Amino acid sequence: MRKLYNEDSFLFEFEAVVTGCSYHDKKKLYEISLNQTAFFPEGGGQPSDLGYLYPENQEALIVLDVQEKENQVIHYLEKPIPVDEKLIGKIDSCRRLDFMQQHTGEHILSGLVNKHFGADNVGFHLGLSEVTLDFNKPLELSSLRQLEMLANQAIWQDIPIQAEFPKEEVLVNLDYRSKLELTEDIRIVTIPGFDTCACCAPHLKSTGQVGLLKITNVQAHRGGVRVNILCGRRALEDYTKKQDNIFSISASLSSKQDETAYAVSRLKEETLQIKEENNILQTKLLLEIAKTLPSPEASCHALLIIPPMNDIAIRNMINELTLQYSGYVAVFWGDDVNGYRYLIGSKNRDCREIGTLLKEKFNAKGGGKAPMIQGTAVTTGETLKEIWISL
Ligand SMILES: [Zn+2]
């Protein structure tokens, strides 16, 4: 079987003859082999090509998966094609180009990381939306930013990329990156001046076709780092999405696009201050409302049923009132239709006991410790008043 993708990575249409057709029970698909194919099977971290086969004597068939088995490229289809039938194969070129942009970008950056920091790429994931590179040494974001610039300079230089199977005697003296200890059929992908790496996947013809390489995330990973990158079309789409986002943030904050981080932190500080002021005001308001309660001499318990208010202010007020009332101080906020949230505090009693009573009476949810419990309850203000009178 001739593997055309090794000869020309931009060959997206080809003629072939069926050399094998059998049914795969587990996959419930037909396994088709051809005398030659441009369909790349999954390998080297790169997902398989997809596309169509157009047999001479039947309708077009979708290629659902492509895998390599015993050096044969197997095309998986829902219907069989008779052996010896001639066909035309067409690859989803957008999918292949996208994968090649990400993969060649990965080689450029991995080569640079290896050359400048001696770190190896020990994991490469090329998904439909995410590309990650795992390096076995910790790397600073600032260092990676410098390499990102160098990688893009390599792209702008539009360096021709070579992919070949060197003879053994050449290979012995060649210094190249490799994840596997292979001894035969080693394909070497060379980006002169930047990277030499063993790789079975199709690559772009020159670095310029990568278009753009952008590092989008860096995080610590197994003693090294995991780096997310986006190349070519994906990088542009990501830029557009982020540009739209920043445009909308800067418009709503009336700040310049490159000053939105400062504007957001200032807004956060202001919000925090307003929240603190609000807590103080609401606590004052609640203490005013609490003046309507029977005095601690008349009743040792206190019950307040109020519309929704700030949790912190309610907690502050309960802390104040438990100094005055020896029994339970309870606040229920909400309404009879949607239910209530509650906080109950006490200086002398175990609030978990009244928590149990509320669960028995109307299946209240919640928990806490002896001095204070909290939860939610679907009940009415009238029922609550009755319970408190009976305490
Ligand atoms: Zn590779």
mmCIF file of C-alpha atoms and ligand atoms in Angstrom:
data_model
loop_
_atom_site.group_PDB
_atom_site.id
_atom_site.type_symbol
_atom_site.label_atom_id
_atom_site.label_comp_id
_atom_site.label_asym_id
_atom_site.label_seq_id
_atom_site.Cartn_x
_atom_site.Cartn_y
_atom_site.Cartn_z
ATOM 1 C CA MET A 1 0.000 0.000 0.000
ATOM 2 C CA ARG A 2 1.342 3.364 -1.053
ATOM 3 C CA LYS A 3 0.899 6.029 1.599
ATOM 4 C CA LEU A 4 0.379 9.124 -0.489
ATOM 5 C CA TYR A 5 0.191 11.427 2.552
ATOM 6 C CA ASN A 6 3.917 10.735 3.099
ATOM 7 C CA GLU A 7 4.668 11.984 -0.417
ATOM 8 C CA ASP A 8 2.407 15.040 -0.565
ATOM 9 C CA SER A 9 0.610 16.437 2.470
ATOM 10 C CA PHE A 10 -1.543 18.657 0.216
ATOM 11 C CA LEU A 11 -2.934 15.798 -1.871
ATOM 12 C CA PHE A 12 -6.623 15.817 -0.977
ATOM 13 C CA GLU A 13 -7.980 13.787 -3.920
ATOM 14 C CA PHE A 14 -6.634 10.524 -5.368
ATOM 15 C CA GLU A 15 -7.506 7.475 -7.436
ATOM 16 C CA ALA A 16 -7.233 3.981 -5.967
ATOM 17 C CA VAL A 17 -8.305 0.335 -6.285
ATOM 18 C CA VAL A 18 -9.892 -1.688 -3.466
ATOM 19 C CA THR A 19 -7.546 -4.450 -2.289
ATOM 20 C CA GLY A 20 -9.477 -5.709 0.744
ATOM 21 C CA CYS A 21 -12.967 -5.530 2.226
ATOM 22 C CA SER A 22 -14.127 -7.244 5.404
ATOM 23 C CA TYR A 23 -16.681 -6.725 8.156
ATOM 24 C CA HIS A 24 -15.516 -5.689 11.635
ATOM 25 C CA ASP A 25 -17.971 -7.215 14.139
ATOM 26 C CA LYS A 26 -17.160 -4.977 17.111
ATOM 27 C CA LYS A 27 -17.155 -1.694 15.195
ATOM 28 C CA LYS A 28 -20.066 -2.861 13.013
ATOM 29 C CA LEU A 29 -18.289 -1.251 10.062
ATOM 30 C CA TYR A 30 -16.538 -2.426 6.917
ATOM 31 C CA GLU A 31 -12.747 -2.321 6.780
ATOM 32 C CA ILE A 32 -11.571 -1.230 3.345
ATOM 33 C CA SER A 33 -7.936 -1.288 2.213
ATOM 34 C CA LEU A 34 -6.710 0.314 -1.001
ATOM 35 C CA ASN A 35 -3.651 -0.025 -3.204
ATOM 36 C CA GLN A 36 -2.828 3.592 -2.280
ATOM 37 C CA THR A 37 -4.365 6.268 -0.076
ATOM 38 C CA ALA A 38 -3.974 9.892 0.929
ATOM 39 C CA PHE A 39 -6.083 9.319 4.069
ATOM 40 C CA PHE A 40 -3.826 9.693 7.107
ATOM 41 C CA PRO A 41 -4.622 7.188 9.874
ATOM 42 C CA GLU A 42 -4.575 8.489 13.431
ATOM 43 C CA GLY A 43 -0.979 8.779 14.681
ATOM 44 C CA GLY A 44 1.701 10.994 16.222
ATOM 45 C CA GLY A 45 -0.977 12.742 18.290
ATOM 46 C CA GLN A 46 -2.895 13.767 15.146
ATOM 47 C CA PRO A 47 -6.475 12.504 14.669
ATOM 48 C CA SER A 48 -7.320 10.616 11.477
ATOM 49 C CA ASP A 49 -8.513 12.190 8.260
ATOM 50 C CA LEU A 50 -12.174 11.944 7.339
ATOM 51 C CA GLY A 51 -13.799 12.294 3.922
ATOM 52 C CA TYR A 52 -15.472 10.318 1.152
ATOM 53 C CA LEU A 53 -14.773 7.403 -1.184
ATOM 54 C CA TYR A 54 -16.459 7.543 -4.614
ATOM 55 C CA PRO A 55 -16.550 3.966 -6.044
ATOM 56 C CA GLU A 56 -17.078 3.708 -9.819
ATOM 57 C CA ASN A 57 -20.232 1.578 -9.533
ATOM 58 C CA GLN A 58 -21.993 2.845 -6.423
ATOM 59 C CA GLU A 59 -22.913 5.926 -4.449
ATOM 60 C CA ALA A 60 -20.384 7.952 -2.415
ATOM 61 C CA LEU A 61 -19.485 6.528 0.989
ATOM 62 C CA ILE A 62 -18.433 8.452 4.090
ATOM 63 C CA VAL A 63 -15.070 7.513 5.609
ATOM 64 C CA LEU A 64 -15.924 7.426 9.331
ATOM 65 C CA ASP A 65 -12.472 6.589 10.680
ATOM 66 C CA VAL A 66 -9.010 5.649 9.440
ATOM 67 C CA GLN A 67 -6.565 3.499 11.407
ATOM 68 C CA GLU A 68 -3.287 1.770 10.702
ATOM 69 C CA LYS A 69 -3.187 -2.016 11.215
ATOM 70 C CA GLU A 70 -0.073 -4.082 10.470
ATOM 71 C CA ASN A 71 1.293 -1.358 8.208
ATOM 72 C CA GLN A 72 -2.001 -1.215 6.270
ATOM 73 C CA VAL A 73 -4.228 1.863 6.271
ATOM 74 C CA ILE A 74 -7.805 0.771 7.003
ATOM 75 C CA HIS A 75 -10.770 2.938 5.998
ATOM 76 C CA TYR A 76 -13.945 2.350 8.029
ATOM 77 C CA LEU A 77 -17.242 2.576 6.137
ATOM 78 C CA GLU A 78 -20.880 1.646 6.741
ATOM 79 C CA LYS A 79 -21.175 -0.222 3.420
ATOM 80 C CA PRO A 80 -18.813 -2.634 1.593
ATOM 81 C CA ILE A 81 -16.996 -1.989 -1.703
ATOM 82 C CA PRO A 82 -16.046 -5.038 -3.811
ATOM 83 C CA VAL A 83 -12.345 -5.840 -4.165
ATOM 84 C CA ASP A 84 -10.803 -4.554 -7.439
ATOM 85 C CA GLU A 85 -13.354 -1.748 -7.701
ATOM 86 C CA LYS A 86 -11.828 1.565 -8.774
ATOM 87 C CA LEU A 87 -12.637 4.686 -6.786
ATOM 88 C CA ILE A 88 -11.756 8.281 -6.074
ATOM 89 C CA GLY A 89 -10.959 9.327 -2.504
ATOM 90 C CA LYS A 90 -11.563 12.872 -1.244
ATOM 91 C CA ILE A 91 -10.254 14.092 2.079
ATOM 92 C CA ASP A 92 -11.884 16.745 4.273
ATOM 93 C CA SER A 93 -9.169 19.288 3.472
ATOM 94 C CA CYS A 94 -10.314 21.880 6.056
ATOM 95 C CA ARG A 95 -9.949 19.314 8.847
ATOM 96 C CA ARG A 96 -6.528 18.161 7.593
ATOM 97 C CA LEU A 97 -5.219 21.733 7.113
ATOM 98 C CA ASP A 98 -6.387 22.691 10.592
ATOM 99 C CA PHE A 99 -4.628 19.679 12.139
ATOM 100 C CA MET A 100 -1.439 20.369 10.154
ATOM 101 C CA GLN A 101 -1.424 24.018 11.315
ATOM 102 C CA GLN A 102 -1.675 22.957 14.965
ATOM 103 C CA HIS A 103 0.816 20.094 14.580
ATOM 104 C CA THR A 104 3.517 22.008 12.706
ATOM 105 C CA GLY A 105 3.096 24.864 15.228
ATOM 106 C CA GLU A 106 3.593 22.324 18.000
ATOM 107 C CA HIS A 107 6.866 21.129 16.410
ATOM 108 C CA ILE A 108 8.199 24.702 16.125
ATOM 109 C CA LEU A 109 7.437 25.543 19.764
ATOM 110 C CA SER A 110 8.596 22.147 21.129
ATOM 111 C CA GLY A 111 11.858 22.496 19.174
ATOM 112 C CA LEU A 112 12.408 25.975 20.638
ATOM 113 C CA VAL A 113 11.610 24.841 24.206
ATOM 114 C CA ASN A 114 14.048 21.958 23.797
ATOM 115 C CA LYS A 115 16.779 24.161 22.327
ATOM 116 C CA HIS A 116 16.482 27.020 24.859
ATOM 117 C CA PHE A 117 15.476 25.215 28.077
ATOM 118 C CA GLY A 118 16.372 21.541 27.483
ATOM 119 C CA ALA A 119 12.787 20.491 28.277
ATOM 120 C CA ASP A 120 11.192 17.592 26.386
ATOM 121 C CA ASN A 121 7.674 17.466 25.040
ATOM 122 C CA VAL A 122 6.339 14.403 26.887
ATOM 123 C CA GLY A 123 2.661 14.741 25.938
ATOM 124 C CA PHE A 124 0.824 16.173 22.936
ATOM 125 C CA HIS A 125 -2.931 16.355 22.587
ATOM 126 C CA LEU A 126 -4.468 17.628 19.373
ATOM 127 C CA GLY A 127 -8.238 17.779 19.799
ATOM 128 C CA LEU A 128 -10.965 19.459 17.805
ATOM 129 C CA SER A 129 -10.907 22.524 20.059
ATOM 130 C CA GLU A 130 -7.851 22.150 22.293
ATOM 131 C CA VAL A 131 -4.129 21.689 21.673
ATOM 132 C CA THR A 132 -1.914 20.959 24.680
ATOM 133 C CA LEU A 133 1.835 20.376 24.969
ATOM 134 C CA ASP A 134 3.285 18.883 28.170
ATOM 135 C CA PHE A 135 6.903 19.716 28.997
ATOM 136 C CA ASN A 136 8.904 17.914 31.681
ATOM 137 C CA LYS A 137 10.409 21.044 33.263
ATOM 138 C CA PRO A 138 8.753 24.057 34.903
ATOM 139 C CA LEU A 139 8.794 27.057 32.543
ATOM 140 C CA GLU A 140 7.929 30.676 33.309
ATOM 141 C CA LEU A 141 5.193 32.356 31.288
ATOM 142 C CA SER A 142 7.631 35.187 30.439
ATOM 143 C CA SER A 143 10.114 32.646 28.951
ATOM 144 C CA LEU A 144 7.342 31.010 26.958
ATOM 145 C CA ARG A 145 6.241 34.425 25.669
ATOM 146 C CA GLN A 146 9.778 34.981 24.314
ATOM 147 C CA LEU A 147 9.653 31.578 22.586
ATOM 148 C CA GLU A 148 6.199 32.408 21.212
ATOM 149 C CA MET A 149 7.778 35.444 19.542
ATOM 150 C CA LEU A 150 10.610 33.299 18.137
ATOM 151 C CA ALA A 151 8.070 30.728 16.882
ATOM 152 C CA ASN A 152 6.181 33.460 15.041
ATOM 153 C CA GLN A 153 9.448 34.775 13.602
ATOM 154 C CA ALA A 154 10.024 31.241 12.241
ATOM 155 C CA ILE A 155 6.533 31.410 10.715
ATOM 156 C CA TRP A 156 7.227 34.805 9.087
ATOM 157 C CA GLN A 157 10.460 33.441 7.589
ATOM 158 C CA ASP A 158 8.319 30.857 5.713
ATOM 159 C CA ILE A 159 10.963 28.135 6.042
ATOM 160 C CA PRO A 160 10.418 25.047 3.813
ATOM 161 C CA ILE A 161 9.664 21.917 5.888
ATOM 162 C CA GLN A 162 11.227 18.560 5.000
ATOM 163 C CA ALA A 163 9.706 15.167 5.810
ATOM 164 C CA GLU A 164 11.678 12.063 4.836
ATOM 165 C CA PHE A 165 12.786 8.562 5.819
ATOM 166 C CA PRO A 166 16.582 8.868 6.180
ATOM 167 C CA LYS A 167 18.828 5.828 5.658
ATOM 168 C CA GLU A 168 20.072 4.129 8.819
ATOM 169 C CA GLU A 169 23.627 5.462 8.476
ATOM 170 C CA VAL A 170 22.280 9.039 8.218
ATOM 171 C CA LEU A 171 19.920 8.479 11.137
ATOM 172 C CA VAL A 172 22.683 7.285 13.482
ATOM 173 C CA ASN A 173 24.420 10.639 13.282
ATOM 174 C CA LEU A 174 21.248 12.713 13.361
ATOM 175 C CA ASP A 175 20.242 14.624 16.491
ATOM 176 C CA TYR A 176 16.454 14.603 16.638
ATOM 177 C CA ARG A 177 13.609 14.705 19.144
ATOM 178 C CA SER A 178 11.714 11.450 19.550
ATOM 179 C CA LYS A 179 9.113 10.118 22.000
ATOM 180 C CA LEU A 180 9.424 6.489 20.900
ATOM 181 C CA GLU A 181 12.411 4.173 20.687
ATOM 182 C CA LEU A 182 11.792 3.233 17.054
ATOM 183 C CA THR A 183 14.473 1.486 15.035
ATOM 184 C CA GLU A 184 13.015 1.269 11.535
ATOM 185 C CA ASP A 185 10.915 3.366 9.151
ATOM 186 C CA ILE A 186 11.678 6.504 11.099
ATOM 187 C CA ARG A 187 10.237 9.566 9.434
ATOM 188 C CA ILE A 188 12.065 12.760 10.258
ATOM 189 C CA VAL A 189 10.325 16.134 10.022
ATOM 190 C CA THR A 190 12.853 18.952 9.805
ATOM 191 C CA ILE A 191 12.214 22.666 10.197
ATOM 192 C CA PRO A 192 15.740 23.940 9.487
ATOM 193 C CA GLY A 193 17.130 26.053 12.332
ATOM 194 C CA PHE A 194 14.216 25.260 14.637
ATOM 195 C CA ASP A 195 13.401 21.566 14.986
ATOM 196 C CA THR A 196 14.229 18.021 13.917
ATOM 197 C CA CYS A 197 11.731 15.460 15.155
ATOM 198 C CA ALA A 198 10.593 11.894 14.444
ATOM 199 C CA CYS A 199 6.919 12.124 13.414
ATOM 200 C CA CYS A 200 4.588 10.037 11.230
ATOM 201 C CA ALA A 201 1.968 12.731 10.616
ATOM 202 C CA PRO A 202 1.579 14.951 7.551
ATOM 203 C CA HIS A 203 2.940 18.464 8.004
ATOM 204 C CA LEU A 204 2.635 21.778 6.196
ATOM 205 C CA LYS A 205 5.014 22.528 3.327
ATOM 206 C CA SER A 206 6.474 25.648 4.917
ATOM 207 C CA THR A 207 6.273 27.375 8.284
ATOM 208 C CA GLY A 208 4.404 30.355 6.825
ATOM 209 C CA GLN A 209 1.346 28.132 6.395
ATOM 210 C CA VAL A 210 1.009 27.944 10.195
ATOM 211 C CA GLY A 211 -0.119 31.579 9.961
ATOM 212 C CA LEU A 212 0.107 32.442 13.647
ATOM 213 C CA LEU A 213 0.996 30.684 16.896
ATOM 214 C CA LYS A 214 -0.489 31.860 20.178
ATOM 215 C CA ILE A 215 0.026 30.490 23.678
ATOM 216 C CA THR A 216 -3.370 30.697 25.392
ATOM 217 C CA ASN A 217 -2.660 29.065 28.753
ATOM 218 C CA VAL A 218 0.186 27.730 30.915
ATOM 219 C CA GLN A 219 -0.293 25.683 34.061
ATOM 220 C CA ALA A 220 1.835 23.494 36.331
ATOM 221 C CA HIS A 221 1.538 19.833 35.339
ATOM 222 C CA ARG A 222 3.312 16.778 36.830
ATOM 223 C CA GLY A 223 6.441 18.662 37.818
ATOM 224 C CA GLY A 224 6.544 20.475 34.470
ATOM 225 C CA VAL A 225 4.063 22.606 32.546
ATOM 226 C CA ARG A 226 1.067 22.094 30.288
ATOM 227 C CA VAL A 227 0.937 24.723 27.546
ATOM 228 C CA ASN A 228 -2.177 25.401 25.449
ATOM 229 C CA ILE A 229 -1.548 26.744 21.970
ATOM 230 C CA LEU A 230 -3.695 27.742 19.023
ATOM 231 C CA CYS A 231 -2.392 28.094 15.477
ATOM 232 C CA GLY A 232 -3.633 29.467 12.164
ATOM 233 C CA ARG A 233 -7.398 29.675 11.744
ATOM 234 C CA ARG A 234 -8.024 28.611 15.349
ATOM 235 C CA ALA A 235 -5.772 31.432 16.647
ATOM 236 C CA LEU A 236 -7.599 33.982 14.487
ATOM 237 C CA GLU A 237 -11.024 32.722 15.632
ATOM 238 C CA ASP A 238 -9.849 32.884 19.245
ATOM 239 C CA TYR A 239 -8.583 36.469 18.712
ATOM 240 C CA THR A 240 -11.947 37.482 17.225
ATOM 241 C CA LYS A 241 -13.856 35.953 20.146
ATOM 242 C CA LYS A 242 -11.617 37.673 22.699
ATOM 243 C CA GLN A 243 -11.739 40.964 20.759
ATOM 244 C CA ASP A 244 -15.558 40.894 20.814
ATOM 245 C CA ASN A 245 -15.432 40.205 24.527
ATOM 246 C CA ILE A 246 -12.970 42.992 25.335
ATOM 247 C CA PHE A 247 -14.892 45.399 23.099
ATOM 248 C CA SER A 248 -18.055 44.777 25.070
ATOM 249 C CA ILE A 249 -16.270 45.030 28.462
ATOM 250 C CA SER A 250 -14.486 48.261 27.528
ATOM 251 C CA ALA A 251 -17.735 49.795 26.231
ATOM 252 C CA SER A 252 -19.657 48.955 29.400
ATOM 253 C CA LEU A 253 -16.851 50.217 31.667
ATOM 254 C CA SER A 254 -16.065 53.235 29.454
ATOM 255 C CA SER A 255 -12.380 52.308 29.527
ATOM 256 C CA LYS A 256 -9.742 51.876 26.842
ATOM 257 C CA GLN A 257 -9.470 48.283 25.557
ATOM 258 C CA ASP A 258 -5.976 47.816 27.027
ATOM 259 C CA GLU A 259 -7.019 49.245 30.402
ATOM 260 C CA THR A 260 -9.989 46.978 31.114
ATOM 261 C CA ALA A 261 -8.128 44.915 33.761
ATOM 262 C CA TYR A 262 -7.471 48.090 35.779
ATOM 263 C CA ALA A 263 -11.075 49.256 35.269
ATOM 264 C CA VAL A 264 -12.421 45.895 36.477
ATOM 265 C CA SER A 265 -10.218 45.891 39.604
ATOM 266 C CA ARG A 266 -11.365 49.457 40.403
ATOM 267 C CA LEU A 267 -14.991 48.396 39.907
ATOM 268 C CA LYS A 268 -14.434 45.415 42.202
ATOM 269 C CA GLU A 269 -13.044 47.676 44.942
ATOM 270 C CA GLU A 270 -16.009 50.064 44.596
ATOM 271 C CA THR A 271 -18.470 47.162 44.742
ATOM 272 C CA LEU A 272 -16.796 45.828 47.883
ATOM 273 C CA GLN A 273 -17.036 49.237 49.531
ATOM 274 C CA ILE A 274 -20.711 49.613 48.567
ATOM 275 C CA LYS A 275 -21.399 46.131 49.949
ATOM 276 C CA GLU A 276 -19.769 47.031 53.259
ATOM 277 C CA GLU A 277 -21.763 50.280 53.491
ATOM 278 C CA ASN A 278 -24.913 48.387 52.568
ATOM 279 C CA ASN A 279 -24.241 45.813 55.316
ATOM 280 C CA ILE A 280 -23.927 48.575 57.896
ATOM 281 C CA LEU A 281 -27.117 50.323 56.702
ATOM 282 C CA GLN A 282 -29.114 47.090 56.553
ATOM 283 C CA THR A 283 -27.930 46.094 60.040
ATOM 284 C CA LYS A 284 -29.095 49.513 61.330
ATOM 285 C CA LEU A 285 -32.435 49.081 59.566
ATOM 286 C CA LEU A 286 -32.883 45.572 60.978
ATOM 287 C CA LEU A 287 -32.124 46.775 64.501
ATOM 288 C CA GLU A 288 -34.817 49.435 64.017
ATOM 289 C CA ILE A 289 -37.264 46.736 62.884
ATOM 290 C CA ALA A 290 -36.218 44.668 65.930
ATOM 291 C CA LYS A 291 -37.508 47.477 68.172
ATOM 292 C CA THR A 292 -41.041 46.286 67.259
ATOM 293 C CA LEU A 293 -40.311 42.951 68.994
ATOM 294 C CA PRO A 294 -41.665 42.257 72.487
ATOM 295 C CA SER A 295 -39.046 43.236 75.073
ATOM 296 C CA PRO A 296 -36.627 40.556 76.435
ATOM 297 C CA GLU A 297 -38.520 40.853 79.742
ATOM 298 C CA ALA A 298 -41.852 40.043 78.060
ATOM 299 C CA SER A 299 -40.542 37.178 75.909
ATOM 300 C CA CYS A 300 -37.229 35.308 76.030
ATOM 301 C CA HIS A 301 -37.546 34.372 72.286
ATOM 302 C CA ALA A 302 -37.514 36.734 69.299
ATOM 303 C CA LEU A 303 -38.954 36.042 65.837
ATOM 304 C CA LEU A 304 -38.662 38.368 62.855
ATOM 305 C CA ILE A 305 -40.284 37.634 59.475
ATOM 306 C CA ILE A 306 -38.965 40.025 56.866
ATOM 307 C CA PRO A 307 -38.598 40.399 53.074
ATOM 308 C CA PRO A 308 -35.258 39.222 51.533
ATOM 309 C CA MET A 309 -32.292 41.125 52.978
ATOM 310 C CA ASN A 310 -28.534 40.839 53.151
ATOM 311 C CA ASP A 311 -27.273 37.671 54.989
ATOM 312 C CA ILE A 312 -24.395 39.461 56.700
ATOM 313 C CA ALA A 313 -26.653 42.198 58.080
ATOM 314 C CA ILE A 314 -29.083 39.539 59.375
ATOM 315 C CA ARG A 315 -26.215 37.656 61.028
ATOM 316 C CA ASN A 316 -24.913 40.894 62.597
ATOM 317 C CA MET A 317 -28.357 41.696 63.969
ATOM 318 C CA ILE A 318 -28.815 38.168 65.423
ATOM 319 C CA ASN A 319 -25.428 38.492 67.141
ATOM 320 C CA GLU A 320 -26.633 41.781 68.711
ATOM 321 C CA LEU A 321 -30.024 40.384 69.796
ATOM 322 C CA THR A 322 -28.684 37.157 71.319
ATOM 323 C CA LEU A 323 -26.969 39.427 73.865
ATOM 324 C CA GLN A 324 -30.414 40.708 74.901
ATOM 325 C CA TYR A 325 -32.726 37.687 74.486
ATOM 326 C CA SER A 326 -31.930 34.551 76.487
ATOM 327 C CA GLY A 327 -33.937 32.198 74.182
ATOM 328 C CA TYR A 328 -33.891 31.728 70.395
ATOM 329 C CA VAL A 329 -33.461 34.726 68.088
ATOM 330 C CA ALA A 330 -34.812 33.766 64.674
ATOM 331 C CA VAL A 331 -35.013 35.614 61.392
ATOM 332 C CA PHE A 332 -36.975 34.198 58.461
ATOM 333 C CA TRP A 333 -36.646 36.147 55.224
ATOM 334 C CA GLY A 334 -38.634 35.490 52.079
ATOM 335 C CA ASP A 335 -42.382 35.003 51.558
ATOM 336 C CA ASP A 336 -45.175 32.463 51.964
ATOM 337 C CA VAL A 337 -45.214 31.572 48.234
ATOM 338 C CA ASN A 338 -41.509 30.994 47.530
ATOM 339 C CA GLY A 339 -40.539 29.971 51.047
ATOM 340 C CA TYR A 340 -38.062 31.364 53.537
ATOM 341 C CA ARG A 341 -34.387 31.233 54.371
ATOM 342 C CA TYR A 342 -33.644 31.325 58.062
ATOM 343 C CA LEU A 343 -30.936 31.988 60.642
ATOM 344 C CA ILE A 344 -31.510 31.148 64.291
ATOM 345 C CA GLY A 345 -29.047 32.021 67.042
ATOM 346 C CA SER A 346 -28.925 31.614 70.792
ATOM 347 C CA LYS A 347 -26.454 32.362 73.563
ATOM 348 C CA ASN A 348 -27.842 29.814 76.055
ATOM 349 C CA ARG A 349 -29.763 27.189 74.056
ATOM 350 C CA ASP A 350 -28.810 24.529 71.505
ATOM 351 C CA CYS A 351 -30.262 25.792 68.226
ATOM 352 C CA ARG A 352 -30.065 22.284 66.714
ATOM 353 C CA GLU A 353 -33.065 21.356 68.910
ATOM 354 C CA ILE A 354 -35.297 23.959 67.279
ATOM 355 C CA GLY A 355 -33.826 22.873 63.931
ATOM 356 C CA THR A 356 -35.176 19.366 64.597
ATOM 357 C CA LEU A 357 -38.579 20.823 65.518
ATOM 358 C CA LEU A 358 -38.721 22.792 62.228
ATOM 359 C CA LYS A 359 -37.862 19.622 60.290
ATOM 360 C CA GLU A 360 -40.704 17.763 62.036
ATOM 361 C CA LYS A 361 -43.241 20.555 61.553
ATOM 362 C CA PHE A 362 -42.684 21.425 57.895
ATOM 363 C CA ASN A 363 -39.651 19.512 56.616
ATOM 364 C CA ALA A 364 -37.249 22.464 56.900
ATOM 365 C CA LYS A 365 -33.787 21.875 55.391
ATOM 366 C CA GLY A 366 -30.535 23.031 56.930
ATOM 367 C CA GLY A 367 -28.020 22.573 59.718
ATOM 368 C CA GLY A 368 -25.423 24.238 61.865
ATOM 369 C CA LYS A 369 -23.959 24.228 65.351
ATOM 370 C CA ALA A 370 -25.403 24.850 68.812
ATOM 371 C CA PRO A 371 -25.017 28.685 68.774
ATOM 372 C CA MET A 372 -26.428 29.182 65.252
ATOM 373 C CA ILE A 373 -28.279 27.205 62.565
ATOM 374 C CA GLN A 374 -29.387 28.147 59.048
ATOM 375 C CA GLY A 375 -31.541 26.679 56.341
ATOM 376 C CA THR A 376 -34.589 26.961 54.125
ATOM 377 C CA ALA A 377 -38.254 26.255 54.757
ATOM 378 C CA VAL A 378 -41.462 26.308 52.788
ATOM 379 C CA THR A 379 -44.088 27.479 55.270
ATOM 380 C CA THR A 380 -46.177 30.526 56.171
ATOM 381 C CA GLY A 381 -45.508 33.415 58.504
ATOM 382 C CA GLU A 382 -48.616 32.440 60.520
ATOM 383 C CA THR A 383 -47.310 28.903 61.148
ATOM 384 C CA LEU A 384 -43.969 30.310 62.303
ATOM 385 C CA LYS A 385 -45.650 32.708 64.736
ATOM 386 C CA GLU A 386 -47.717 29.806 66.188
ATOM 387 C CA ILE A 387 -44.582 27.710 66.714
ATOM 388 C CA TRP A 388 -42.781 30.584 68.449
ATOM 389 C CA ILE A 389 -45.725 31.288 70.766
ATOM 390 C CA SER A 390 -45.762 27.620 71.811
ATOM 391 C CA LEU A 391 -42.040 27.509 72.647
HETATM 392 ZN ZN ZN B 1 4.684 15.381 15.356
#
